[in-house]
Coordinates of C-alpha atoms in Angstrom, one line a residue:
X29 CA -11.6 -96.5 -12.0
X30 CA -14.8 -98.4 -12.3
X31 CA -16.1 -100.6 -15.7
X32 CA -19.1 -100.3 -17.0
X33 CA -18.2 -101.8 -20.4
X34 CA -20.9 -105.3 -19.9
X35 CA -23.1 -103.9 -16.9
X36 CA -26.9 -102.6 -17.8
X37 CA -27.4 -99.5 -16.2
X38 CA -30.6 -97.8 -15.4
X39 CA -31.1 -95.2 -18.4
X40 CA -29.6 -91.7 -17.6
X41 CA -33.5 -89.9 -17.7
X42 CA -33.7 -88.0 -21.2
X43 CA -31.7 -84.0 -19.9
X44 CA -29.5 -83.4 -17.2
X45 CA -31.5 -80.4 -16.1
X46 CA -34.6 -82.3 -16.3
X47 CA -32.4 -85.7 -13.4
X48 CA -32.0 -82.2 -11.6
X49 CA -35.2 -81.3 -11.3
X50 CA -35.4 -77.4 -13.5
X51 CA -37.3 -77.4 -16.4
X52 CA -37.9 -78.3 -19.6
X53 CA -35.5 -75.7 -22.1
X54 CA -37.9 -73.3 -23.6
X55 CA -37.9 -74.4 -27.5
X56 CA -40.3 -72.0 -29.0
X57 CA -40.1 -74.0 -32.1
X58 CA -42.7 -75.4 -33.5
X59 CA -42.4 -80.0 -32.7
X60 CA -42.4 -80.6 -37.0
X61 CA -40.1 -77.4 -37.2
X62 CA -36.5 -78.4 -38.1
X63 CA -33.4 -77.3 -35.9
X64 CA -31.3 -75.2 -37.0
X65 CA -27.3 -74.8 -36.2
X66 CA -28.8 -71.1 -34.4
X67 CA -32.0 -73.3 -32.8
X68 CA -29.3 -76.2 -31.5
X69 CA -26.4 -73.8 -30.0
X70 CA -29.5 -71.2 -28.4
X71 CA -30.6 -74.7 -26.0
X72 CA -27.1 -76.3 -25.5
X73 CA -26.7 -72.4 -24.3
X74 CA -29.5 -72.6 -22.2
X75 CA -28.3 -76.4 -20.8
X76 CA -25.0 -74.7 -20.1
X77 CA -26.4 -72.9 -17.7
X78 CA -28.2 -74.5 -16.2
X79 CA -25.7 -76.7 -15.7
X80 CA -23.5 -73.3 -13.5
X81 CA -26.4 -72.6 -11.9
X82 CA -25.0 -75.7 -10.0
X83 CA -21.3 -75.4 -9.9
X84 CA -18.4 -77.3 -7.8
X85 CA -18.5 -76.9 -4.3
X86 CA -22.7 -77.7 -3.9
X87 CA -24.8 -80.7 -3.1
X88 CA -26.2 -83.2 -5.9
X89 CA -28.6 -85.8 -5.8
X90 CA -27.1 -88.5 -7.3
X91 CA -28.2 -92.3 -8.0
X92 CA -25.5 -95.3 -7.6
X93 CA -24.8 -97.2 -10.6
X94 CA -22.3 -99.1 -9.8
X95 CA -20.3 -100.8 -6.5
X96 CA -16.7 -102.6 -6.6
X97 CA -14.4 -103.0 -4.1
X98 CA -13.1 -99.7 -4.4
X99 CA -15.6 -97.6 -6.1
X100 CA -19.2 -96.7 -6.1
X101 CA -20.3 -95.2 -9.9
X102 CA -22.5 -92.4 -9.1
X103 CA -25.0 -90.9 -12.2
X104 CA -26.6 -87.0 -10.6
X105 CA -27.5 -85.9 -14.7
X106 CA -24.5 -84.4 -15.9
X107 CA -23.4 -85.8 -19.3
X108 CA -20.6 -87.8 -17.2
X109 CA -20.9 -89.8 -14.1
X110 CA -18.7 -89.5 -10.4
X111 CA -16.4 -91.4 -9.1
X112 CA -16.8 -92.0 -5.0
X113 CA -13.9 -94.5 -3.4
X114 CA -16.1 -96.2 -0.6
X115 CA -14.0 -96.2 2.3
X116 CA -16.2 -92.6 2.3
X117 CA -18.4 -93.9 3.0
X118 CA -19.5 -95.7 7.0
X119 CA -20.7 -98.5 6.0
X120 CA -20.0 -99.7 3.0
X121 CA -22.9 -102.8 3.1
X122 CA -25.8 -100.7 2.2
X123 CA -24.6 -98.9 -0.7
X124 CA -26.1 -100.4 -3.5
X125 CA -27.0 -100.2 -7.2
X126 CA -30.3 -97.7 -7.3
X127 CA -29.9 -96.2 -4.2
X128 CA -30.4 -92.1 -4.3
X129 CA -28.0 -90.1 -1.9
X130 CA -26.7 -86.6 -1.9
X131 CA -22.6 -85.7 -2.6
X132 CA -20.5 -83.6 -2.8
X133 CA -19.1 -81.6 -6.5
X134 CA -15.7 -81.3 -5.8
X135 CA -14.6 -79.7 -9.2
X136 CA -16.9 -80.1 -13.0
X137 CA -14.5 -82.5 -14.6
X138 CA -10.8 -84.6 -14.5
X139 CA -8.2 -85.3 -16.2
X140 CA -10.0 -88.7 -17.1
X141 CA -14.1 -86.9 -18.1
X142 CA -15.4 -87.9 -14.7
X143 CA -17.2 -85.3 -12.5
X144 CA -15.3 -85.8 -8.8
X145 CA -17.1 -85.6 -6.1
X146 CA -17.3 -86.7 -2.2
X147 CA -19.3 -88.3 -0.6
X148 CA -17.8 -87.6 3.1
X149 CA -17.5 -83.6 2.4
X150 CA -21.2 -83.3 0.9
X151 CA -22.4 -85.4 4.7
X152 CA -20.3 -82.4 6.3
X153 CA -21.8 -79.9 5.1
X154 CA -24.7 -81.5 5.3
X155 CA -24.6 -81.1 8.8
X156 CA -22.3 -78.3 9.3
X157 CA -24.5 -75.6 11.1
X158 CA -26.0 -78.5 13.6
X159 CA -22.1 -79.3 15.1
X160 CA -21.2 -75.6 14.3
X161 CA -24.1 -73.9 17.5
X162 CA -23.5 -77.7 19.8
X163 CA -19.8 -75.3 19.5
X164 CA -20.2 -71.8 19.7
X165 CA -23.0 -73.2 22.4
X166 CA -20.7 -75.2 24.2
X167 CA -23.7 -78.2 24.2
X168 CA -23.5 -81.9 24.5
X169 CA -23.8 -84.2 22.1
X170 CA -23.3 -87.9 20.9
X171 CA -21.7 -89.6 18.8
X172 CA -20.8 -93.3 18.5
X173 CA -16.9 -94.3 19.0
X174 CA -16.1 -96.1 15.6
X175 CA -12.9 -97.1 15.2
X176 CA -9.1 -97.0 16.8
X177 CA -6.3 -94.8 14.8
X178 CA -3.1 -93.2 15.0
X179 CA -3.7 -91.1 18.5
X180 CA -7.5 -91.8 19.3
X181 CA -10.5 -92.5 18.2
X182 CA -12.8 -92.1 14.9
X183 CA -16.1 -91.6 16.4
X184 CA -19.7 -91.1 14.0
X185 CA -20.7 -87.3 14.5
X186 CA -24.1 -86.8 13.7
X187 CA -23.0 -89.1 10.5
X188 CA -19.8 -87.6 9.9
X189 CA -16.0 -88.7 11.4
X190 CA -14.7 -86.9 14.0
X191 CA -11.9 -87.3 15.9
X192 CA -11.8 -87.8 19.7
X193 CA -8.2 -87.3 21.2
X194 CA -6.7 -90.1 23.8
X195 CA -6.2 -88.3 26.3
X196 CA -9.6 -87.0 25.6
X197 CA -11.6 -90.0 26.2
X198 CA -11.5 -90.0 29.7
X199 CA -10.5 -89.1 32.5
X200 CA -7.6 -91.2 33.2
X201 CA -5.3 -93.0 30.5
X202 CA -7.6 -96.2 28.9
X203 CA -5.6 -99.5 29.3
X204 CA -7.8 -101.0 26.4
X205 CA -9.1 -98.5 23.8
X206 CA -11.1 -101.4 21.9
X207 CA -13.4 -102.0 24.2
X208 CA -14.7 -98.7 24.2
X209 CA -16.0 -98.9 20.0
X210 CA -19.4 -99.5 19.6
X211 CA -20.0 -97.4 22.7
X212 CA -22.5 -94.1 22.2
X213 CA -20.8 -91.4 24.3
X214 CA -21.7 -88.0 25.3
X215 CA -18.6 -85.7 23.9
X216 CA -18.6 -81.7 23.9
X217 CA -17.4 -80.7 20.2
X218 CA -13.9 -78.5 21.1
X219 CA -12.3 -77.8 17.8
X220 CA -13.4 -77.0 14.5
X221 CA -11.9 -76.5 10.6
X222 CA -14.3 -75.7 8.0
X223 CA -12.0 -75.9 6.0
X224 CA -10.3 -78.7 6.5
X225 CA -13.0 -80.6 7.4
X226 CA -11.6 -81.2 11.5
X227 CA -13.7 -82.2 13.9
X228 CA -12.4 -82.9 17.2
X229 CA -14.1 -83.8 20.4
X230 CA -13.9 -84.6 24.0
X231 CA -15.4 -87.2 26.9
X232 CA -13.3 -85.8 29.8
X233 CA -14.8 -82.4 29.4
X234 CA -18.1 -83.9 30.0
X235 CA -17.2 -86.7 32.4
X236 CA -15.1 -83.4 34.3
X237 CA -17.6 -81.3 33.9
X238 CA -20.1 -83.8 35.8
X239 CA -17.6 -84.8 38.3
X240 CA -17.3 -81.5 39.8
X241 CA -21.3 -81.1 39.8
X242 CA -21.3 -84.6 41.6
X243 CA -17.4 -83.5 43.7
X244 CA -20.2 -80.5 45.0
X245 CA -22.1 -82.3 45.2
X246 CA -21.1 -84.6 47.7
X247 CA -18.7 -82.0 49.8
X248 CA -22.2 -80.0 51.0
X249 CA -23.7 -83.6 52.2
X250 CA -20.5 -85.0 53.3
X251 CA -19.3 -85.8 57.3
X252 CA -17.9 -87.6 59.2
X253 CA -19.2 -91.1 60.1
X254 CA -21.1 -91.1 56.8
X255 CA -21.6 -94.8 55.7
X256 CA -20.9 -94.3 52.1
X257 CA -21.7 -96.1 48.9
X258 CA -18.0 -95.8 46.4
X259 CA -15.7 -97.4 43.5
X260 CA -12.0 -98.1 44.1
X261 CA -10.2 -96.4 41.4
X262 CA -6.8 -96.6 42.2
X263 CA -4.2 -99.6 44.4
X264 CA -1.2 -97.6 46.0
X265 CA 0.7 -100.0 48.4
X266 CA -0.5 -97.9 51.7
X267 CA -3.9 -97.7 50.5
X268 CA -6.8 -97.9 48.0
X269 CA -8.4 -94.9 46.8
X270 CA -12.4 -95.0 46.2
X271 CA -14.5 -92.6 44.0
X272 CA -17.1 -91.9 46.4
X273 CA -19.0 -90.4 43.4
X274 CA -16.8 -86.8 42.4
X275 CA -14.2 -87.5 44.9
X276 CA -12.0 -89.2 46.1
X277 CA -11.2 -90.5 49.1
X278 CA -8.1 -92.8 50.9
X279 CA -9.2 -96.2 52.6
X280 CA -5.3 -96.5 54.3
X281 CA -3.7 -99.7 54.2
X282 CA -4.4 -99.7 58.6
X283 CA -7.6 -99.6 57.9
X284 CA -8.7 -101.9 56.0
X285 CA -9.1 -104.6 58.3
X286 CA -8.7 -105.4 62.1
X287 CA -6.3 -108.1 60.8
X288 CA -3.0 -108.3 59.0
X289 CA -3.0 -106.9 55.7
X290 CA 0.3 -107.5 53.3
X291 CA -0.9 -105.5 50.5
X292 CA -4.8 -103.5 50.1
X293 CA -4.7 -106.3 46.6
X294 CA -5.4 -109.1 49.2
X295 CA -8.9 -107.9 49.7
X296 CA -10.1 -105.0 47.6
X297 CA -9.6 -104.6 44.0
X298 CA -9.9 -101.9 41.2
X299 CA -14.0 -101.9 40.2
X300 CA -14.9 -103.3 43.3
X301 CA -17.9 -101.3 45.5
X302 CA -17.8 -101.6 49.0
X303 CA -19.5 -99.9 51.8
X304 CA -16.6 -97.6 53.9
X305 CA -17.3 -95.9 56.8
X306 CA -15.8 -91.5 56.8
X307 CA -13.4 -91.5 59.8
X308 CA -12.5 -88.1 59.1
X309 CA -12.5 -84.9 56.8
X310 CA -11.3 -82.0 55.7
X311 CA -13.3 -79.8 53.8
X312 CA -11.1 -77.4 52.3
X313 CA -8.3 -79.9 51.8
X314 CA -11.0 -82.3 50.5
X315 CA -9.3 -84.2 52.7
X316 CA -10.8 -87.5 53.0
X317 CA -9.9 -90.3 55.3
X318 CA -11.9 -94.1 54.7
X319 CA -12.5 -97.4 56.6
X320 CA -13.3 -100.6 56.4
X321 CA -13.0 -101.8 59.2
X322 CA -14.5 -100.0 61.6
X323 CA -18.1 -101.7 59.6
X324 CA -17.0 -104.7 61.2
X325 CA -17.2 -105.6 65.3
X326 CA -13.4 -103.7 67.0
X327 CA -12.2 -107.8 68.2
X328 CA -10.3 -107.1 71.5
X329 CA -14.0 -106.2 72.7
X330 CA -13.9 -108.6 75.5
X331 CA -10.0 -110.1 74.7
X332 CA -8.8 -109.9 78.5
X333 CA -11.5 -112.3 79.2
X334 CA -11.3 -114.9 76.4
X335 CA -7.9 -115.1 76.9
X336 CA -6.0 -115.2 81.0
X337 CA -3.1 -115.5 81.7
X338 CA -1.9 -119.3 82.0
X339 CA -4.1 -120.0 80.4
X340 CA -2.6 -121.7 76.3
X341 CA -3.9 -121.1 73.1
X342 CA -2.9 -122.3 69.1
X343 CA -2.0 -119.4 66.5
X344 CA -0.4 -118.5 63.2
X345 CA 3.0 -116.8 62.8
X346 CA 2.4 -113.8 60.9
X347 CA 5.0 -112.1 61.1
X348 CA 8.7 -111.7 62.7
X349 CA 11.2 -109.3 63.6
X350 CA 14.2 -109.7 65.5
X351 CA 12.9 -108.9 69.1
X352 CA 10.2 -111.4 67.9
X353 CA 7.2 -112.9 66.4
X354 CA 4.4 -112.3 66.3
X355 CA 1.7 -114.9 66.3
X356 CA -2.6 -114.1 65.5
X357 CA -4.5 -115.0 67.4
X358 CA -7.7 -114.4 65.6
X359 CA -8.8 -111.8 62.5
X360 CA -7.4 -108.8 64.6
X361 CA -6.2 -109.7 68.0
X362 CA -2.6 -110.4 67.9
X363 CA 0.6 -112.0 70.9
X364 CA 4.2 -110.8 70.5
X365 CA 6.4 -114.1 72.0
X366 CA 9.1 -112.5 73.0
X367 CA 12.6 -113.3 71.2
X368 CA 13.7 -114.1 75.8
X369 CA 10.7 -116.2 76.3
X370 CA 11.0 -118.3 73.6
X371 CA 13.9 -121.2 75.6
X372 CA 14.6 -122.4 78.7
X373 CA 18.2 -123.3 77.6
X374 CA 18.9 -121.8 73.9
X375 CA 20.1 -118.5 73.3
X376 CA 18.0 -117.6 70.0
X377 CA 19.9 -114.6 68.1
X378 CA 17.0 -114.7 65.9
X379 CA 13.3 -115.4 65.7
X380 CA 14.4 -117.2 62.5
X381 CA 15.4 -119.8 64.6
X382 CA 13.0 -121.2 66.3
X383 CA 9.7 -120.5 63.9
X384 CA 9.2 -120.0 60.7
X385 CA 6.0 -117.7 59.3
X386 CA 2.6 -119.3 59.0
X387 CA 3.9 -121.5 61.5
X388 CA 0.6 -122.7 63.7
X389 CA 2.3 -122.9 67.3
X390 CA 1.0 -123.6 70.4
X391 CA 2.4 -121.1 72.8
X392 CA 1.5 -119.6 77.3
X393 CA 0.0 -116.6 77.6
X394 CA 1.9 -114.0 80.2
X395 CA 0.2 -111.1 80.1
X396 CA -2.8 -109.0 78.3
X397 CA -2.7 -105.7 77.7
X398 CA -6.1 -104.4 76.2
X399 CA -5.6 -100.5 76.7
X400 CA -2.5 -100.7 74.4
X401 CA -4.1 -104.1 73.0
X402 CA -1.1 -105.5 74.1
X403 CA -0.4 -109.7 74.4
X404 CA 2.1 -111.5 75.6
X405 CA 3.4 -114.8 75.1
X406 CA 6.2 -117.7 76.2
X407 CA 6.4 -120.5 73.6
X408 CA 9.6 -121.9 75.8
X409 CA 6.4 -121.9 78.9
X410 CA 4.9 -125.0 76.8
X411 CA 8.0 -127.5 78.2
X412 CA 8.9 -127.2 82.8
X413 CA 11.6 -125.4 83.2
X414 CA 14.7 -127.3 82.9
X415 CA 17.1 -125.5 85.6
X416 CA 15.0 -125.5 88.1
X417 CA 16.2 -129.6 88.4
X418 CA 19.7 -129.1 86.7
X419 CA 21.4 -129.0 90.6
X420 CA 20.0 -132.5 90.5
X421 CA 21.0 -133.8 87.5
X422 CA 24.6 -131.5 87.8
X423 CA 25.7 -131.4 92.3
X424 CA 28.2 -129.3 92.8
X425 CA 31.8 -131.5 92.8
X426 CA 31.2 -133.1 89.9
X427 CA 33.5 -134.4 87.0
X428 CA 31.5 -134.0 82.8
X429 CA 32.9 -133.7 79.9
X430 CA 31.5 -130.8 77.9
X431 CA 32.1 -129.1 74.7
X432 CA 35.0 -125.9 74.3
X433 CA 31.3 -123.7 72.5
X434 CA 32.8 -120.0 73.1
X435 CA 36.1 -117.9 74.1
X436 CA 35.9 -114.5 76.0
X437 CA 38.3 -112.4 77.1
X438 CA 37.3 -113.8 80.8
X439 CA 36.5 -117.2 80.6
X440 CA 35.6 -120.5 78.5
X441 CA 32.4 -121.3 77.7
X442 CA 31.6 -125.3 77.7
X443 CA 28.8 -127.1 76.3
X444 CA 27.6 -129.9 79.2
X445 CA 24.1 -130.3 76.7
X446 CA 21.8 -128.7 74.0
X447 CA 21.6 -125.9 75.5
X448 CA 23.5 -125.5 78.5
X449 CA 26.3 -124.0 78.7
X450 CA 29.1 -123.5 82.2
X451 CA 31.4 -120.0 82.7
X452 CA 35.3 -121.6 83.4
X453 CA 36.8 -118.9 84.0
X454 CA 40.6 -117.5 82.9
X455 CA 41.1 -117.7 87.2
X456 CA 40.0 -121.7 87.3
X457 CA 42.2 -123.1 84.4
X458 CA 45.7 -123.2 86.3
X459 CA 46.7 -124.2 89.7
X460 CA 50.2 -122.4 89.7
X461 CA 49.9 -120.1 86.0
X462 CA 48.3 -116.5 85.8
X463 CA 46.4 -116.9 83.1
X464 CA 45.3 -113.6 81.0
X465 CA 43.0 -115.4 78.3
X466 CA 41.5 -118.6 77.6
X467 CA 43.2 -119.2 74.7
X468 CA 46.6 -119.9 75.9
X469 CA 44.6 -123.2 78.0
X470 CA 41.8 -124.6 75.8
X471 CA 40.5 -124.3 71.9
X472 CA 37.3 -123.8 70.4
X473 CA 35.6 -126.3 70.0
X474 CA 37.8 -129.3 71.9
X475 CA 36.6 -132.0 74.0
X476 CA 37.3 -131.4 78.0
X477 CA 36.4 -132.6 81.4
X478 CA 35.2 -129.9 84.5
X479 CA 34.3 -130.0 87.3
X480 CA 30.7 -128.2 89.1
X481 CA 31.9 -125.6 90.9
X482 CA 28.2 -124.6 91.4
X483 CA 24.5 -123.6 89.9
X484 CA 22.7 -119.7 90.1
X485 CA 19.1 -121.2 89.0
X486 CA 17.7 -117.7 89.9
X487 CA 20.1 -116.3 87.6
X488 CA 20.9 -119.2 85.0
X489 CA 24.9 -119.4 85.3
X490 CA 26.6 -122.2 85.9
X491 CA 30.9 -122.4 87.3
X492 CA 32.5 -125.2 86.2
X493 CA 36.1 -125.5 87.2
X494 CA 39.6 -127.0 84.4
X495 CA 42.0 -127.4 87.0
X496 CA 39.9 -128.6 90.4
X497 CA 40.0 -131.8 87.7
X498 CA 43.0 -132.0 89.3
X499 CA 44.9 -131.9 93.0
X500 CA 45.3 -128.5 94.1
X501 CA 50.0 -128.4 94.6
X502 CA 50.5 -125.8 96.4
X503 CA 50.4 -127.8 99.6
X504 CA 53.8 -129.4 98.2
X505 CA 54.9 -126.5 96.2
X506 CA 54.9 -124.7 99.6
X507 CA 57.6 -127.4 100.5
X508 CA 59.3 -127.2 97.1
X509 CA 59.9 -123.7 97.2
X510 CA 61.1 -123.2 101.6
X511 CA 62.0 -119.3 101.9
X512 CA 65.4 -118.6 100.6
X513 CA 65.8 -120.9 97.9
X514 CA 67.7 -118.9 95.1
X515 CA 65.3 -119.4 91.7
X516 CA 66.2 -118.0 88.0
X517 CA 63.6 -117.8 85.2
X518 CA 62.5 -115.9 82.5
X519 CA 60.0 -112.1 82.4
X520 CA 56.7 -113.3 81.5
X521 CA 55.1 -110.2 81.7
X522 CA 55.7 -106.9 83.1
X523 CA 52.0 -104.6 84.7
X524 CA 52.9 -101.7 87.1
X525 CA 52.4 -103.2 91.0
X526 CA 55.3 -106.2 90.0
X527 CA 57.0 -109.0 87.3
X528 CA 55.1 -111.7 87.1
X529 CA 58.2 -114.6 86.3
X530 CA 58.5 -118.1 84.2
X531 CA 60.4 -120.6 86.9
X532 CA 59.5 -123.4 83.7
X533 CA 57.4 -126.1 85.0
X534 CA 54.0 -124.3 84.0
X535 CA 54.5 -122.5 88.0
X536 CA 54.7 -119.0 88.4
X537 CA 55.9 -116.7 90.2
X538 CA 55.3 -112.2 90.8
X539 CA 57.8 -110.5 92.2
X540 CA 56.5 -107.2 93.8
X541 CA 57.4 -103.7 93.1
X542 CA 59.0 -102.8 95.8
X543 CA 61.8 -106.9 95.3
X544 CA 62.6 -105.1 91.9
X545 CA 65.9 -104.1 93.5
X546 CA 65.4 -100.6 92.4
X547 CA 64.7 -98.2 95.0
X548 CA 63.8 -95.1 92.7
X549 CA 61.9 -97.6 90.2
X550 CA 58.3 -96.4 89.9
X551 CA 57.4 -98.7 86.5
X552 CA 58.8 -102.3 86.1
X553 CA 58.6 -101.8 82.7
X554 CA 61.8 -98.6 82.8
X555 CA 64.1 -101.2 83.3
X556 CA 63.1 -104.7 83.1
X557 CA 62.2 -106.2 79.3
X558 CA 60.0 -109.2 79.0
X559 CA 61.7 -112.0 78.4
X560 CA 65.4 -110.8 79.5
X561 CA 65.8 -113.7 82.3
X562 CA 66.5 -113.4 86.3
X563 CA 67.8 -114.1 89.6
X564 CA 65.8 -114.5 92.6
X565 CA 65.1 -115.9 96.3
X566 CA 61.7 -117.3 97.7
X567 CA 60.4 -114.7 100.7
X568 CA 57.0 -117.4 100.8
X569 CA 54.2 -118.9 99.5
X570 CA 51.4 -118.1 99.6
X571 CA 48.9 -121.2 99.7
X572 CA 45.2 -119.8 100.0
X573 CA 46.1 -118.0 97.1
X574 CA 48.6 -119.6 95.0
X575 CA 51.6 -117.7 95.2
X576 CA 54.3 -117.9 95.0
X577 CA 56.5 -114.2 96.0
X578 CA 59.3 -114.3 95.3
X579 CA 62.1 -110.7 95.3
X580 CA 65.2 -110.0 93.7
X581 CA 66.2 -107.6 96.3
X582 CA 67.1 -110.7 98.8
X583 CA 69.1 -112.1 96.1
X584 CA 71.4 -108.9 95.4
X585 CA 72.0 -108.4 99.3
X586 CA 73.8 -111.7 99.2
X587 CA 75.3 -110.6 95.8
X588 CA 79.3 -109.1 96.3
X589 CA 79.9 -106.3 93.9
X590 CA 81.3 -107.7 91.2
X591 CA 78.0 -109.2 90.9
X592 CA 76.2 -105.9 92.1
X593 CA 78.1 -103.8 89.2
X594 CA 77.2 -106.2 86.5
X595 CA 73.8 -106.2 88.0
X596 CA 73.8 -102.3 87.7
X597 CA 75.6 -102.1 84.4
X598 CA 72.8 -104.5 82.8
X599 CA 70.0 -102.7 84.7
X600 CA 71.5 -99.1 82.6
X601 CA 71.8 -100.6 79.5
X602 CA 68.2 -101.8 79.1
X603 CA 66.9 -98.3 80.6
X604 CA 69.2 -97.1 78.1
X605 CA 67.4 -99.4 75.3
X606 CA 64.1 -98.9 76.1
X607 CA 64.6 -94.5 77.2
X608 CA 65.6 -94.6 72.8
X609 CA 62.3 -96.7 72.1
X610 CA 60.5 -95.9 74.5
X611 CA 56.6 -98.5 74.1
X612 CA 53.8 -97.0 72.8
X613 CA 51.1 -97.7 75.9
X614 CA 52.1 -98.4 79.7
X615 CA 51.9 -101.8 79.9
X616 CA 48.2 -102.4 82.8
X617 CA 47.9 -104.8 84.9
X618 CA 46.1 -107.5 82.8
X619 CA 42.5 -107.6 84.1
X620 CA 39.7 -110.5 84.2
X621 CA 35.8 -110.5 85.0
X622 CA 34.3 -111.8 87.9
X623 CA 37.0 -113.1 90.3
X624 CA 38.8 -110.5 91.0
X625 CA 41.7 -112.0 92.8
X626 CA 43.7 -109.4 94.4
X627 CA 48.2 -108.6 94.0
X628 CA 49.9 -109.1 97.1
X629 CA 52.6 -106.8 98.0
X630 CA 55.9 -107.2 99.8

């Protein structure tokens, strides 16, 4: 409550009635006549009647008597003053002592004996008719954004406060409402409640109406191949949406630039004004495709004249895939270096082993396909092809050392120098032993000595020999194992056409199926086991094919009845054992890739 004990206020009018503009009470008595109690009561009765004629719920005029940091004391000419909260005034700094204002009389007297007044209600009542008329007619009115509150913004409308919900501020959610405060905006009144003094307005309704109007105009005039100006409204991973003035069009990422674009934000930002070309327009679905790069020159025009086969060019690596690297030669023109064109000698598993994104590289133009916008480039062609002169460096018969780089089922790859590998086939690993897998002879990573057997420059292959490092022992073996010589050994492998027998000292012999000593035998593993001992006779030594042919049948022909009975009993035992526990799969004859060697039948 204001403290007015020490303030000098403007003297009140002589009578409250005069202060309110009412005529003086007709006393009808001589001024010198003494006021009797009856006359005094009559006079105050007229006064009270004048007060009742105004009553609560009406607007009266008053004078500001005092102002502090919370309240304003106002004299309205009644027997007591009224108090109004300072927060009810839109501009508190403008309230000065002596200022005459319109206020709303809410209550004649409160518990403190003061009149209850309201500045906001007075303003509301004063403009109510104007606000209601605008609402009923759907008129667009102008207001000023005053301050931010929970859920929206307070708008000064005709001097009263209206509420603008956050969802009605703009067509899309506004990220920073503070930037709009103080601005004058056009709004529509969408909701009224006089009793609660509630006014709700919408700026979005005005913007939607304007957008629809502009959209109708755009759709009427829009056509393919037009050049239009617009504003970037939104950006996604696949493109940018451009507001053409009431309707949006999609500027796809592939139509932003002739060059490579990783994300649309590299070229445009929200709010940018851009000139675009209408690429396609569907009036029914209201879909518009726009292009930015189409406003510039087509970069592939004349590319076949600029880049000729065999030319050396420089470019920047802009993309790497599993099958190659794309090199930007100029904006909108890219060439592909296929992984097979990256090295003469290395087996490149992935292009990233050779080049990186943003590398500036030199390459040779291999092919230009203007129609399909493709240029094939070669990286290895920058250097001479080492395979053209490799036979001079490694002539057949030359002994070299290399590192075992890889083992396969059919052989071992030996690296002679960086990027140059040769194959040692399993058939070239041992003179006397049938090698089923290279791991029986070599280990990955070890250094071995090999012999150059041949070089195929066309297919880029080098054949190496491991056994050829030493002399061929078979001429001496032919003398060591004459026909008819009795030998003993252990079965090493069984397959359909016979058995391989280990004779010791790295020497193996072959017993054909017909020479195993059982006439009706269909498969060797029906009567023989791997690892069991056999006694045989040498049939012959096949020196050209490096074969020692043996025969159990020949040995049995020289045995007596007791030995034959023992041998037959042994076979029956093995057969019974195998029948009781048959092998999971039929063992097959070992096969090797390349250089197939025939197994002779005897």
